[in-house]
Short mmCIF file of C-alpha atoms (C1' of nucleotides) in Angstrom, two decimals:
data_model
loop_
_atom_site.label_atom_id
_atom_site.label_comp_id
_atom_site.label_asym_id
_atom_site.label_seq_id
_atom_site.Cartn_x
_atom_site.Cartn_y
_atom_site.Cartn_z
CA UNK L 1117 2.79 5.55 6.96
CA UNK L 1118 1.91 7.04 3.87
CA UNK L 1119 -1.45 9.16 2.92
CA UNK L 1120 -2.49 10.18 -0.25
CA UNK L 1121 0.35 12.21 -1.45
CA UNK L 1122 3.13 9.14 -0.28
CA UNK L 1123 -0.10 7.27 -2.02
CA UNK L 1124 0.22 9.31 -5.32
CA UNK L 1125 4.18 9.20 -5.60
CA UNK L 1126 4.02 5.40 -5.39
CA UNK L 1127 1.67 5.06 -8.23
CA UNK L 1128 3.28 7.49 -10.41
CA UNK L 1129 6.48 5.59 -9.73
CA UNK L 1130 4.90 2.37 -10.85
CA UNK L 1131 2.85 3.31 -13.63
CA UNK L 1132 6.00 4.28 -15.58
CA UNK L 1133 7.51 1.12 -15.20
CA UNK L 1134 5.01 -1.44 -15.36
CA UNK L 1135 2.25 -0.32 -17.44
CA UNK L 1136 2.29 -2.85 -20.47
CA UNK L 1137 4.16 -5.47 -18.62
CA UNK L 1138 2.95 -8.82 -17.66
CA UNK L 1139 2.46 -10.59 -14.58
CA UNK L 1140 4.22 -13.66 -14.14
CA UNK L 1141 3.73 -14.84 -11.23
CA UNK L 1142 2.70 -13.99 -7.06
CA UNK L 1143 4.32 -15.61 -4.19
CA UNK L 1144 3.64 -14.69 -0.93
CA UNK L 1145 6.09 -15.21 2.12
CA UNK L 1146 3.50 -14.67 4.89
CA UNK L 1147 0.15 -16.14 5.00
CA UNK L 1148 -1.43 -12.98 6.25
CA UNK L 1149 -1.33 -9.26 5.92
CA UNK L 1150 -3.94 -7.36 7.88
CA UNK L 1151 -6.22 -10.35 6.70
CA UNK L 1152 -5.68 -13.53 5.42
CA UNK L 1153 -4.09 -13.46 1.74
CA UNK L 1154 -6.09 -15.04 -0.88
CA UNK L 1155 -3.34 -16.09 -2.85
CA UNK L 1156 -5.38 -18.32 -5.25
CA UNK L 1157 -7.61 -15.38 -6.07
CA UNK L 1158 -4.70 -13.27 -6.38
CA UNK L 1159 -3.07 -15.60 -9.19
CA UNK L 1160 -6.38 -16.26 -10.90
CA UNK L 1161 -7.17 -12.30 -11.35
CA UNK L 1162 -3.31 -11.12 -11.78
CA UNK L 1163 -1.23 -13.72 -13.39
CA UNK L 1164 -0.94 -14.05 -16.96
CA UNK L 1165 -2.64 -10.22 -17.67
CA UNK L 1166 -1.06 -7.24 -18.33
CA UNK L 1167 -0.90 -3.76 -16.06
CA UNK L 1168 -3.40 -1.50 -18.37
CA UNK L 1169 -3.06 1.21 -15.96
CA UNK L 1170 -2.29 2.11 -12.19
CA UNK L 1171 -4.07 4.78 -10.42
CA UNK L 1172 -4.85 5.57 -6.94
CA UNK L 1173 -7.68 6.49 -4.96
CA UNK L 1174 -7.36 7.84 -1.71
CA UNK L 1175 -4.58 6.05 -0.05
CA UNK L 1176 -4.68 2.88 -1.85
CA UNK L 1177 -3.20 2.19 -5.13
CA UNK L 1178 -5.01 0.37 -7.64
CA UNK L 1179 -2.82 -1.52 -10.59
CA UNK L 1180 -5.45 -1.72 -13.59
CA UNK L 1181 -4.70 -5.44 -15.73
CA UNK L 1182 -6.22 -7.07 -18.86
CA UNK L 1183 -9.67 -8.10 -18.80
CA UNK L 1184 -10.78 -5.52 -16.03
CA UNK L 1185 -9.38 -6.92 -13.66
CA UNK L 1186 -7.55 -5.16 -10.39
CA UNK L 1187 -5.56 -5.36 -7.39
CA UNK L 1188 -6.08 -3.22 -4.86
CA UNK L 1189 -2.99 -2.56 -2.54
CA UNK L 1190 -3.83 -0.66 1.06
CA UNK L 1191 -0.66 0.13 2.34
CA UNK L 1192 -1.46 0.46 6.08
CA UNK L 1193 1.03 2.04 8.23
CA UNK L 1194 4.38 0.78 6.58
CA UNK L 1195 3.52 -0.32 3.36
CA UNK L 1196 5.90 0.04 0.36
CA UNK L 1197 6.35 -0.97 -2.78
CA UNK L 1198 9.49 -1.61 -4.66
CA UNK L 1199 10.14 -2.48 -8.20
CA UNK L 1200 13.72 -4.02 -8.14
CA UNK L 1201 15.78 -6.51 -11.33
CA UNK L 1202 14.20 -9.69 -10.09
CA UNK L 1203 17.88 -11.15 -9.11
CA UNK L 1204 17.68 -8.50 -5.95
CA UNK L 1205 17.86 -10.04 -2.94
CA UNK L 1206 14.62 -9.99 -0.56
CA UNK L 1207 14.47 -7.47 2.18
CA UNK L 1208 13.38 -9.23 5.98
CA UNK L 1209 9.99 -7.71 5.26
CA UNK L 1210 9.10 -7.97 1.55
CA UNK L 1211 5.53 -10.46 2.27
CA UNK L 1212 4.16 -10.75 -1.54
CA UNK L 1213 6.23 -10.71 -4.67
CA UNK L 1214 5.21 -10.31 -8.23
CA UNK L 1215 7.47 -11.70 -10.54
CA UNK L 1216 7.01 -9.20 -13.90
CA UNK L 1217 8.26 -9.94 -17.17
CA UNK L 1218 11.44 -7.92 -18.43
CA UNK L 1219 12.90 -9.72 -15.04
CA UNK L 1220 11.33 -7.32 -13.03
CA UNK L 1221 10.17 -7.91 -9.65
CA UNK L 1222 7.45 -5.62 -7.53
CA UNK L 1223 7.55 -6.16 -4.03
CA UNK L 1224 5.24 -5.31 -1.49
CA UNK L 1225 6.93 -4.68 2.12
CA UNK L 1226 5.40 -3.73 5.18
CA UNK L 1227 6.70 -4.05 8.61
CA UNK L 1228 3.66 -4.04 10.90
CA UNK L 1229 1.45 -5.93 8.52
CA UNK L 1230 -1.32 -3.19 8.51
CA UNK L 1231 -1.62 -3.59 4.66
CA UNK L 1232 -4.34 -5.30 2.18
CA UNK L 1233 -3.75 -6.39 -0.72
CA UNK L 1234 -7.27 -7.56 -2.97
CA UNK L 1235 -7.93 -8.50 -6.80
CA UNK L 1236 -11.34 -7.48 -8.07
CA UNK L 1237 -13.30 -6.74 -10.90
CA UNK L 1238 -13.30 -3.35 -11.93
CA UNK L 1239 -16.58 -3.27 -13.94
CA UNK L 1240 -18.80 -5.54 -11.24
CA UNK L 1241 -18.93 -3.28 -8.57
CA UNK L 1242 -20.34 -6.14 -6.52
CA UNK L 1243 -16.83 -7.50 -6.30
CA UNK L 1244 -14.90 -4.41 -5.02
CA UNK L 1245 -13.73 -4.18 -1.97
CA UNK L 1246 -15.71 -2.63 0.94
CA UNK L 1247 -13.21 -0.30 0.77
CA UNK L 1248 -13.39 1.27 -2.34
CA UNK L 1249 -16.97 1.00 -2.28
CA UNK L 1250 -17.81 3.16 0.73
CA UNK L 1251 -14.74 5.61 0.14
CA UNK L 1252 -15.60 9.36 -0.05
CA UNK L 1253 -14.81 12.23 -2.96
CA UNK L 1254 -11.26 12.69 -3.80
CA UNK L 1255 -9.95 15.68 -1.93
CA UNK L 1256 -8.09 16.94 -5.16
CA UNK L 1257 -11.34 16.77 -7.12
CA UNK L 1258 -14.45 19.18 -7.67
CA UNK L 1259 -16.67 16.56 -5.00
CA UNK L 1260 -14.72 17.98 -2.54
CA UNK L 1261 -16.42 21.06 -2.21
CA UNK L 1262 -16.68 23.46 0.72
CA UNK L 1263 -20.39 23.10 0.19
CA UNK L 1264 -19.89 19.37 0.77
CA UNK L 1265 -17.77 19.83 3.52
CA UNK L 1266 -20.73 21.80 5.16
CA UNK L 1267 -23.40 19.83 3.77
CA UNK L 1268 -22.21 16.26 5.57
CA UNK L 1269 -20.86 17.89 8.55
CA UNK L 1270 -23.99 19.47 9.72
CA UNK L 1271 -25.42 18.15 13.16
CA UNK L 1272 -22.35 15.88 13.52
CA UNK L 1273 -20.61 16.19 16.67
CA UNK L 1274 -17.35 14.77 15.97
CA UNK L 1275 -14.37 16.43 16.03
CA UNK L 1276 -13.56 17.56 12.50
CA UNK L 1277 -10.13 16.22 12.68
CA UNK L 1278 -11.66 12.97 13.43
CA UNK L 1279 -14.38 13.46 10.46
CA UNK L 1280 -11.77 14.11 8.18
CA UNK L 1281 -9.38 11.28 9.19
CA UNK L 1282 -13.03 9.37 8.27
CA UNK L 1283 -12.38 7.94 4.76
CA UNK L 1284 -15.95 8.16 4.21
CA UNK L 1285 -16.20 11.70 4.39
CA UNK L 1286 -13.53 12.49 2.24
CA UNK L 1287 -10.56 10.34 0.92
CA UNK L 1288 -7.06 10.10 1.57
CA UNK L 1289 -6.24 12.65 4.52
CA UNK L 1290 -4.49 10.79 7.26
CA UNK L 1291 -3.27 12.22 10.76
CA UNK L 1292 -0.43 14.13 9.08
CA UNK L 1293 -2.21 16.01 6.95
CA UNK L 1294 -5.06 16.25 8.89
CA UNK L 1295 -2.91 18.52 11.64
CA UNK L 1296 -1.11 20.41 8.86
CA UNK L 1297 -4.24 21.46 6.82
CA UNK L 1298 -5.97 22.62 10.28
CA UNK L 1299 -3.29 24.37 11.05
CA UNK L 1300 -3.19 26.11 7.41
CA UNK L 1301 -6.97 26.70 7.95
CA UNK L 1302 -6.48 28.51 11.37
CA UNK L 1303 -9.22 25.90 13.09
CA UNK L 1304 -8.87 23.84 16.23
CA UNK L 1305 -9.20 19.98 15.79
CA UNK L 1306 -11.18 19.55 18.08
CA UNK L 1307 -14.23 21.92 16.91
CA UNK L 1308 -17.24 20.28 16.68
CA UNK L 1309 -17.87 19.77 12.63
CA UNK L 1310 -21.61 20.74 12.53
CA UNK L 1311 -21.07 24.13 14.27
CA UNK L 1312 -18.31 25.21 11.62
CA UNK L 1313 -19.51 27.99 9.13
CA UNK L 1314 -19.66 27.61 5.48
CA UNK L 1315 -16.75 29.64 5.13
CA UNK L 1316 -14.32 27.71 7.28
CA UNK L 1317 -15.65 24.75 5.49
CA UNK L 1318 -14.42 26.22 2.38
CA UNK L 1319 -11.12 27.73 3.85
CA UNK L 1320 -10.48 23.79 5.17
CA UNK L 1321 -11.07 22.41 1.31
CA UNK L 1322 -8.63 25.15 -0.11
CA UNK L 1323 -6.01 24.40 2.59
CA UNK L 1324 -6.14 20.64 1.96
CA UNK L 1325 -5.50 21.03 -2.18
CA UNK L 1326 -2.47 23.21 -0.79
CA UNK L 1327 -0.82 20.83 1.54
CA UNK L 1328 -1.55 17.54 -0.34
CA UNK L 1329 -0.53 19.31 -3.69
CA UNK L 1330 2.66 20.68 -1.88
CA UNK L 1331 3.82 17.42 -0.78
CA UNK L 1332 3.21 15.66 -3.76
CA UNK L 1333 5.24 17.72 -5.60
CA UNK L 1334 7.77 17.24 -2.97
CA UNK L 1335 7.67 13.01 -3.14
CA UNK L 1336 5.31 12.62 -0.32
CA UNK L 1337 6.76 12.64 3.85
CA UNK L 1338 9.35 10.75 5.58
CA UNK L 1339 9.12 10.65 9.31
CA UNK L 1340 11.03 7.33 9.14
CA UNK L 1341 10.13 4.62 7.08
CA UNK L 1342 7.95 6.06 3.91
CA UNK L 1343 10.10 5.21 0.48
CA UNK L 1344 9.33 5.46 -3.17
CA UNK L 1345 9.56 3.01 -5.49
CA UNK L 1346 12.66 3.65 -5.97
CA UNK L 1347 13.55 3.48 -2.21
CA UNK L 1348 14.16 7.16 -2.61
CA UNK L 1349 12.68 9.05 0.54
CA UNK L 1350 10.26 11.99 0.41
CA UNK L 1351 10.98 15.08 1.49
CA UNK L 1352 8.06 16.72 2.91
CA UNK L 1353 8.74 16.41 6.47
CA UNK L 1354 11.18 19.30 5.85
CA UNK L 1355 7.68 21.36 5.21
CA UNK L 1356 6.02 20.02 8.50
CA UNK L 1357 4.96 23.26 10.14
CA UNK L 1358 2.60 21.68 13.35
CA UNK L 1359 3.09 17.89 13.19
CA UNK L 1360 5.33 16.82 15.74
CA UNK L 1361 6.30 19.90 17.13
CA UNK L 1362 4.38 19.54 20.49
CA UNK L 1363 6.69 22.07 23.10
CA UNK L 1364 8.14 24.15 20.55
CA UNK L 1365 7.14 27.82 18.93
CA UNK L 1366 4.65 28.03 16.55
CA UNK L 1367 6.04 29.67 13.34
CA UNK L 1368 3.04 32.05 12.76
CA UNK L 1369 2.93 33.26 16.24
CA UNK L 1370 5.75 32.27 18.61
CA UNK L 1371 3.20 30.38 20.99
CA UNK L 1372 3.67 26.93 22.17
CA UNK L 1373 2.52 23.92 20.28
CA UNK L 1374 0.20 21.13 21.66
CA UNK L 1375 -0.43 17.51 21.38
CA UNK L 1376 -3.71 15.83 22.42
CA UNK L 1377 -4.91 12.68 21.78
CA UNK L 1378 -8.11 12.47 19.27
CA UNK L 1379 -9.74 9.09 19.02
CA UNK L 1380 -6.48 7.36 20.60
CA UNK L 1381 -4.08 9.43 17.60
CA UNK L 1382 -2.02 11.88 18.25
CA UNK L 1383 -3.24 15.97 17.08
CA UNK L 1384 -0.88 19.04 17.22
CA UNK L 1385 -2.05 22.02 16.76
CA UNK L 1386 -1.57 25.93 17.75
CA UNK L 1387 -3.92 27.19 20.78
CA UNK L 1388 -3.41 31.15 19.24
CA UNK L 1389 -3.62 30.84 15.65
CA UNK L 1390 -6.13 27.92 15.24
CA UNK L 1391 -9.66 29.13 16.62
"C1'" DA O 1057 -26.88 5.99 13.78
"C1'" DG O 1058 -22.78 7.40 15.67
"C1'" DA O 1059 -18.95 7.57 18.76
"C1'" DC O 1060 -15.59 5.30 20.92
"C1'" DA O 1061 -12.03 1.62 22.51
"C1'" DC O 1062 -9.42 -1.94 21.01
"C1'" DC O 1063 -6.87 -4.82 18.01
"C1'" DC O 1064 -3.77 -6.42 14.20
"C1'" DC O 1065 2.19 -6.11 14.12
"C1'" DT O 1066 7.21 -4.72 14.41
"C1'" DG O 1067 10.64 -1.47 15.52
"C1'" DA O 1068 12.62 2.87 17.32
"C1'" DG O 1069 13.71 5.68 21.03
"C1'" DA O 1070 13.58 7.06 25.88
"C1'" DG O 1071 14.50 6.10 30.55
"C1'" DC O 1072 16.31 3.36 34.07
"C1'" DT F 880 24.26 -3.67 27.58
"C1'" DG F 881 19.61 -4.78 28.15
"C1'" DC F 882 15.27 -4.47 30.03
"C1'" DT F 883 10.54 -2.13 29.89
"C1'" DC F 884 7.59 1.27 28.35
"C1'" DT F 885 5.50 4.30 24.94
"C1'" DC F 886 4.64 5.56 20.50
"C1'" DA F 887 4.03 5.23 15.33
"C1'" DG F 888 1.43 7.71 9.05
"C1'" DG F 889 -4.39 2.82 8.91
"C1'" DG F 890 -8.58 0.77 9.23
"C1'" DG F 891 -11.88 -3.16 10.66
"C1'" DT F 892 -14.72 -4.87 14.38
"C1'" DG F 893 -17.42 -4.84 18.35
"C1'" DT F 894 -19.87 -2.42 22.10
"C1'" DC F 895 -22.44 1.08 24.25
#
DNA sequence: AGACACCCCTGAGAGC
DNA sequence: TGCTCTCAGGGGTGTC
């Protein structure tokens, strides 16, 4: 599901509401997410401190507690998280619950199970996860430069759609995004990243700060199970101009939108506009 | 090193 | 109605 703008709108959503409340407690209804869920070192780093801060980075959220410590929440595919009066009943699907003082409960749902969730230390790097640790600039940030873009790309074969889906190369751009900003950008996916000119490495950097900025503003995309913290859906998809739209007319031009299949995920784009 | 295929899991929608 | 098949926004692992 969600990238870094459904990413964004989740943390915003929980940093007004918990930020100087405590965790009570963490009870888990599942014993595994993507990977096994260290409950015990979830309760030793979380319970008892208080949420100092929650931020994001990339597509993972990252709830900031007392004493440095962290929790890192990867959201996968159909990860949410809901912040509900604790009396609420549980949803079929809501895996690990945080009870949070003023009766509050956050709960972590996710369908598929593609989700992580992590506790850490935030100032001993040695205990992030690998994750954060090998994670590229943030897109919305100066690292993310169209000098960088070209700098890492050259003599690398891959596909830039695939290089950007890469969360080493940059952070946060899934396969939604990744169609719309090419598409924005006027280049085909499937163009080899080390041949692309400086210029087109900037015009891709500018066309990503549009489209993520866009759909932030506009609560992230629903194509059918993304939700807020509120449960509220986003309302980007309205602004989807290439993603799923394989058969029908390009906007720009009137020509016929295609799907292939990049590293086994699906890529739209437009065969007259994007060069 | 880097480029893939495959896997984790559930549910929705299409087609028969 | 109910079966089977395909597809889905992520990312870790293993193999060539």
């Amino acid at each position: 599901m969600p990238e870094l703008p459904e990413a964004e709108t989740i943390a915003r959503g929980l940093r007004r509401y918990l930020v100087g409340k405590k965790i009570l407690q963490i009870t888990a209804r599942v014993p595994s997410l993507r990977r096994p869920l260290n409950l015990i070192k979830l309760r030793t780093g979380a319970v008892g401190k208080k949420v100092v801060a929650v931020n994001r980075r990339g597509k993972a959220i990252i709830i900031e507690l007392s004493g440095k410590r962290a929790i890192l929440i990867q959201l996968g595919m159909t990860g949410a998280c809901k912040l509900c009066p604790e009396q609420e009943a549980l949803n079929k699907h809501d895996h690990v619950i945080f009870a949070v003082s003023g009766k509050l409960s956050l709960r972590f749902e996710d369908i598929r199970r593609f989700g992580m969730l992590e506790s850490f230390q935030l100032d001993e790097e040695a205990s992030w996860p690998e994750f954060l640790k090998t994670l590229g600039p943030e897109p919305l940030e100066k690292g993310f430069s169209g000098e960088y873009l070209h700098t890492i790309t050259r003599k690398r074969k891959t596909a830039i759609k695939t290089l950007l889906l890469n969360q080493r190369s940059v952070a946060g751009i899934g396969n939604i995004y990744a169609s719309e900003l090419l598409f924005r950008a006027h280049i085909r996916p499937g163009r080899a990243a080390g041949r692309l000119k400086l210029a087109e490495c900037e015009k891709i950097v500018e066309q990503t700060r549009k489209v993520l900025k866009e759909a932030i503003k506009a609560g992230g995309t629903t194509i059918s199970d993304y939700k807020g913290v509120d449960g509220n859906a986003g309302k980007f998809d309205r602004k989807l101009r290439i993603y799923g739209k394989a058969g029908k007319a390009c906007e720009a031009c009137g020509g016929t939108i295609k799907r292939i299949v990049q590293t086994g995920r699906a890529t739209f784009y437009c065969p007259v506009c994007q060069k």
